[in-house]
Short mmCIF file of C-alpha atoms in Angstrom, two decimals:
data_model
loop_
_atom_site.label_atom_id
_atom_site.label_comp_id
_atom_site.label_asym_id
_atom_site.label_seq_id
_atom_site.Cartn_x
_atom_site.Cartn_y
_atom_site.Cartn_z
CA MET A 438 54.20 136.54 428.96
CA HIS A 439 54.87 139.93 427.48
CA VAL A 440 52.74 141.41 424.66
CA GLY A 441 53.53 144.69 422.91
CA SER A 442 53.61 146.49 419.59
CA TRP A 443 56.78 147.60 417.86
CA LYS A 444 55.43 151.14 417.46
CA ASP A 445 55.20 151.51 421.24
CA VAL A 446 58.88 150.68 421.74
CA GLU A 447 61.23 153.64 421.88
CA GLY A 448 63.38 153.86 418.78
CA LYS A 449 67.04 154.80 419.02
CA ALA A 450 69.32 156.03 416.26
CA VAL A 451 72.12 153.63 415.41
CA THR A 452 75.28 155.68 415.85
CA GLU A 453 77.82 152.99 414.95
CA ALA A 454 80.38 154.19 412.39
CA GLY A 455 79.21 153.43 408.86
CA ALA A 456 75.50 153.50 409.73
CA GLY A 457 73.14 156.18 408.46
CA GLY A 458 69.40 156.73 408.82
CA VAL A 459 68.91 153.60 410.93
CA THR A 460 66.53 153.33 413.90
CA ILE A 461 66.61 150.29 416.20
CA ARG A 462 63.95 149.03 418.60
CA VAL A 463 64.74 146.11 420.91
CA LEU A 464 61.49 144.14 421.08
CA MET A 465 62.40 141.09 423.15
CA GLY A 466 65.69 140.45 424.90
CA GLU A 467 67.01 141.19 428.36
CA ASN A 468 64.07 143.61 428.77
CA VAL A 469 61.66 140.65 428.99
CA GLY A 470 64.05 138.06 430.44
CA ALA A 471 64.61 136.28 427.12
CA PRO A 472 67.29 133.69 427.88
CA ASN A 473 68.77 132.81 424.51
CA PHE A 474 68.21 135.38 421.76
CA THR A 475 67.04 138.94 421.13
CA LEU A 476 64.62 140.20 418.46
CA ARG A 477 65.22 143.74 417.21
CA HIS A 478 63.22 145.88 414.74
CA PHE A 479 65.12 148.12 412.30
CA GLU A 480 63.89 150.99 410.16
CA VAL A 481 66.23 152.31 407.50
CA ALA A 482 65.24 155.65 405.96
CA PRO A 483 65.57 156.22 402.19
CA GLY A 484 69.28 156.54 401.42
CA GLY A 485 70.21 154.88 404.70
CA HIS A 486 72.23 151.78 405.44
CA THR A 487 73.68 149.69 408.25
CA PRO A 488 77.48 149.42 408.55
CA PHE A 489 79.34 147.04 406.27
CA HIS A 490 80.89 144.87 408.95
CA ALA A 491 81.34 141.38 410.37
CA HIS A 492 81.10 139.97 413.90
CA PRO A 493 81.33 136.55 415.50
CA TRP A 494 77.57 136.05 415.86
CA GLU A 495 74.84 135.31 413.34
CA HIS A 496 71.82 137.29 412.15
CA GLU A 497 68.39 135.94 411.26
CA VAL A 498 66.60 138.68 409.34
CA PHE A 499 63.02 138.94 408.04
CA VAL A 500 62.01 141.89 405.84
CA LEU A 501 58.74 143.59 406.79
CA SER A 502 58.41 146.50 404.38
CA GLY A 503 60.17 148.56 401.74
CA LYS A 504 62.84 147.66 399.26
CA GLY A 505 66.40 146.89 400.27
CA LYS A 506 69.68 145.32 399.37
CA VAL A 507 71.78 142.97 401.41
CA LYS A 508 75.42 143.46 400.56
CA ARG A 509 78.21 140.90 400.77
CA LYS A 510 81.93 141.25 400.06
CA ASP A 511 81.54 140.58 396.34
CA ASP A 512 77.88 141.05 395.49
CA GLU A 513 74.44 142.10 396.67
CA THR A 514 70.86 140.78 396.58
CA GLU A 515 67.60 142.72 396.44
CA VAL A 516 65.13 141.94 399.18
CA GLY A 517 61.57 142.97 399.99
CA PRO A 518 58.63 142.07 402.21
CA GLY A 519 58.73 138.36 403.03
CA SER A 520 62.43 137.94 402.27
CA PHE A 521 64.60 136.34 404.91
CA VAL A 522 68.38 136.43 405.28
CA PHE A 523 70.69 134.23 407.33
CA VAL A 524 74.05 135.90 407.93
CA PRO A 525 76.52 133.38 409.40
CA PRO A 526 79.03 134.42 412.05
CA ASP A 527 82.01 136.37 410.68
CA GLU A 528 80.53 137.10 407.23
CA GLU A 529 80.70 140.74 406.11
CA HIS A 530 77.30 142.26 405.40
CA ALA A 531 75.25 145.45 405.23
CA PHE A 532 71.58 146.26 404.73
CA GLU A 533 70.75 149.24 402.54
CA ASN A 534 67.51 150.98 401.64
CA ALA A 535 67.06 150.67 397.86
CA GLY A 536 63.70 152.44 397.58
CA ASN A 537 61.81 155.61 398.42
CA GLU A 538 60.05 154.40 401.57
CA ASN A 539 61.34 153.14 404.88
CA PHE A 540 62.97 149.72 404.65
CA SER A 541 62.11 147.77 407.79
CA PHE A 542 63.15 144.36 409.00
CA LEU A 543 63.45 142.17 412.05
CA CYS A 544 66.89 140.93 413.07
CA ALA A 545 67.48 138.27 415.71
CA ILE A 546 70.83 137.78 417.43
CA PRO A 547 71.97 135.37 420.12
CA ALA A 548 72.06 136.54 423.74
CA THR A 549 75.28 138.10 424.89
CA LYS A 550 76.21 135.12 427.00
CA ILE A 551 76.10 132.98 423.87
CA CYS A 552 78.02 135.52 421.78
CA LEU A 553 80.84 135.45 424.29
CA ARG A 554 81.16 131.68 424.52
CA MET B 1209 74.72 133.83 403.60
CA HIS B 1210 71.34 132.45 402.69
CA VAL B 1211 68.58 134.61 401.15
CA GLY B 1212 65.06 133.38 400.47
CA SER B 1213 61.38 134.25 400.61
CA TRP B 1214 58.90 132.61 402.96
CA LYS B 1215 56.55 131.84 400.06
CA ASP B 1216 59.21 129.65 398.43
CA VAL B 1217 59.59 127.47 401.53
CA GLU B 1218 57.47 124.34 401.59
CA GLY B 1219 54.65 124.62 404.10
CA LYS B 1220 53.70 121.66 406.27
CA ALA B 1221 50.50 121.14 408.20
CA VAL B 1222 50.97 121.10 411.96
CA THR B 1223 49.53 117.76 413.06
CA GLU B 1224 50.17 118.07 416.80
CA ALA B 1225 47.10 117.26 418.90
CA GLY B 1226 45.07 120.40 419.58
CA ALA B 1227 46.23 122.22 416.45
CA GLY B 1228 43.91 123.02 413.55
CA GLY B 1229 44.40 124.91 410.30
CA VAL B 1230 48.06 125.68 411.00
CA THR B 1231 50.83 125.65 408.38
CA ILE B 1232 54.49 125.91 409.40
CA ARG B 1233 57.50 126.91 407.32
CA VAL B 1234 60.99 126.64 408.81
CA LEU B 1235 62.85 129.65 407.40
CA MET B 1236 66.22 129.50 409.15
CA GLY B 1237 67.47 126.76 411.42
CA GLU B 1238 69.44 123.59 410.88
CA ASN B 1239 68.64 123.95 407.15
CA VAL B 1240 71.04 126.92 406.92
CA GLY B 1241 73.43 125.94 409.72
CA ALA B 1242 71.97 128.39 412.24
CA PRO B 1243 73.81 127.64 415.48
CA ASN B 1244 71.58 129.07 418.20
CA PHE B 1245 67.95 129.60 417.21
CA THR B 1246 65.38 128.84 414.52
CA LEU B 1247 62.91 131.21 412.85
CA ARG B 1248 59.64 129.68 411.71
CA HIS B 1249 56.69 131.21 409.80
CA PHE B 1250 53.14 130.20 410.77
CA GLU B 1251 49.87 130.68 408.92
CA VAL B 1252 46.67 130.00 410.82
CA ALA B 1253 43.52 129.74 408.69
CA PRO B 1254 40.25 131.36 409.84
CA GLY B 1255 38.90 129.27 412.72
CA GLY B 1256 42.31 127.71 413.29
CA HIS B 1257 44.57 127.63 416.34
CA THR B 1258 47.81 126.23 417.71
CA PRO B 1259 47.65 123.78 420.64
CA PHE B 1260 47.16 125.15 424.14
CA HIS B 1261 50.34 123.79 425.66
CA ALA B 1262 53.56 124.54 427.52
CA HIS B 1263 57.17 123.44 426.97
CA PRO B 1264 60.54 124.19 428.56
CA TRP B 1265 61.68 126.64 425.87
CA GLU B 1266 60.64 130.17 425.04
CA HIS B 1267 58.91 131.73 422.02
CA GLU B 1268 59.60 135.12 420.47
CA VAL B 1269 56.66 135.90 418.19
CA PHE B 1270 56.03 138.79 415.75
CA VAL B 1271 52.65 139.11 414.04
CA LEU B 1272 52.78 139.76 410.30
CA SER B 1273 49.14 139.80 409.19
CA GLY B 1274 45.57 139.08 410.22
CA LYS B 1275 43.86 139.25 413.57
CA GLY B 1276 44.59 136.83 416.38
CA LYS B 1277 44.42 136.08 420.05
CA VAL B 1278 47.17 134.83 422.29
CA LYS B 1279 45.68 132.74 425.06
CA ARG B 1280 47.07 132.20 428.55
CA LYS B 1281 45.76 130.07 431.39
CA ASP B 1282 43.40 132.75 432.67
CA ASP B 1283 43.01 135.30 429.92
CA GLU B 1284 43.74 136.28 426.33
CA THR B 1285 45.02 139.30 424.41
CA GLU B 1286 44.17 140.42 420.89
CA VAL B 1287 47.12 140.86 418.55
CA GLY B 1288 47.58 142.12 415.01
CA PRO B 1289 50.26 143.21 412.57
CA GLY B 1290 53.23 144.64 414.47
CA SER B 1291 52.38 142.94 417.76
CA PHE B 1292 55.08 140.91 419.44
CA VAL B 1293 54.76 138.26 422.14
CA PHE B 1294 57.38 136.79 424.46
CA VAL B 1295 56.26 133.44 425.88
CA PRO B 1296 58.62 132.36 428.69
CA PRO B 1297 59.61 128.71 429.13
CA ASP B 1298 56.89 126.56 430.75
CA GLU B 1299 54.03 129.07 430.34
CA GLU B 1300 50.84 127.68 428.78
CA HIS B 1301 49.84 129.45 425.57
CA ALA B 1302 47.97 129.15 422.29
CA PHE B 1303 47.62 131.35 419.20
CA GLU B 1304 44.18 131.54 417.59
CA ASN B 1305 42.87 133.20 414.45
CA ALA B 1306 40.28 135.77 415.53
CA GLY B 1307 39.44 137.13 412.07
CA ASN B 1308 38.34 136.19 408.57
CA GLU B 1309 41.75 136.17 406.89
CA ASN B 1310 44.86 134.15 407.50
CA PHE B 1311 46.62 135.05 410.74
CA SER B 1312 50.37 134.85 410.16
CA PHE B 1313 53.30 135.30 412.49
CA LEU B 1314 56.96 134.54 412.94
CA CYS B 1315 58.01 132.42 415.93
CA ALA B 1316 61.62 131.96 417.01
CA ILE B 1317 62.75 129.13 419.26
CA PRO B 1318 66.16 128.13 420.61
CA ALA B 1319 68.13 125.42 418.84
CA THR B 1320 67.52 121.90 420.03
CA LYS B 1321 70.85 121.69 421.74
CA ILE B 1322 69.86 124.65 423.89
CA CYS B 1323 66.37 123.28 424.59
CA LEU B 1324 67.90 120.11 425.96
CA ARG B 1325 70.42 121.76 428.26
#
């Protein structure tokens, strides 16, 4: 068993093209021997956003704090604490801070070995 | 894409032997076509607890609110908002409310087809 707190995990800036003001922390994945999926913590600073992109694996997102928008090809939806978002494989999406405080959420993805199946 | 809020998902009492005061909400799983893993929301009332048990699949847990304890065979650890817990397959564990308010957490598990591999 592994017990920790997200604040004790080193945050790294997301440098992918199209991202701005985003910090990622990998909570549970290969670092703890998780066999099937990885849980990451994201903080998006005011004005920040993840890239608008698509990829062949899904996201399961749960919003922890702040005010955000999840963007799709043709529209967007406001989200806040307690919101959850399922992004199917290959659907374009982005998460954007829509408030004045950090927008933070959890995002789970399948393990690499599943992504590459 | 599917967007919702945990409060709008119907809660069900966990009736498994050894559980008490536990409400589960399945946020994203087969209900949204999630292919690899399922995210559930748990609320444990004051005095409540999940069963002390083990099973051949892992948990990835993130604590949202309240004060709790995660119990292992020989010891226990206090957890609170922002704590995360990785429970490997086959390790005995239970989650217990250790405060006076609801203790709530997210718990992700692999999809059934993975559990049965």
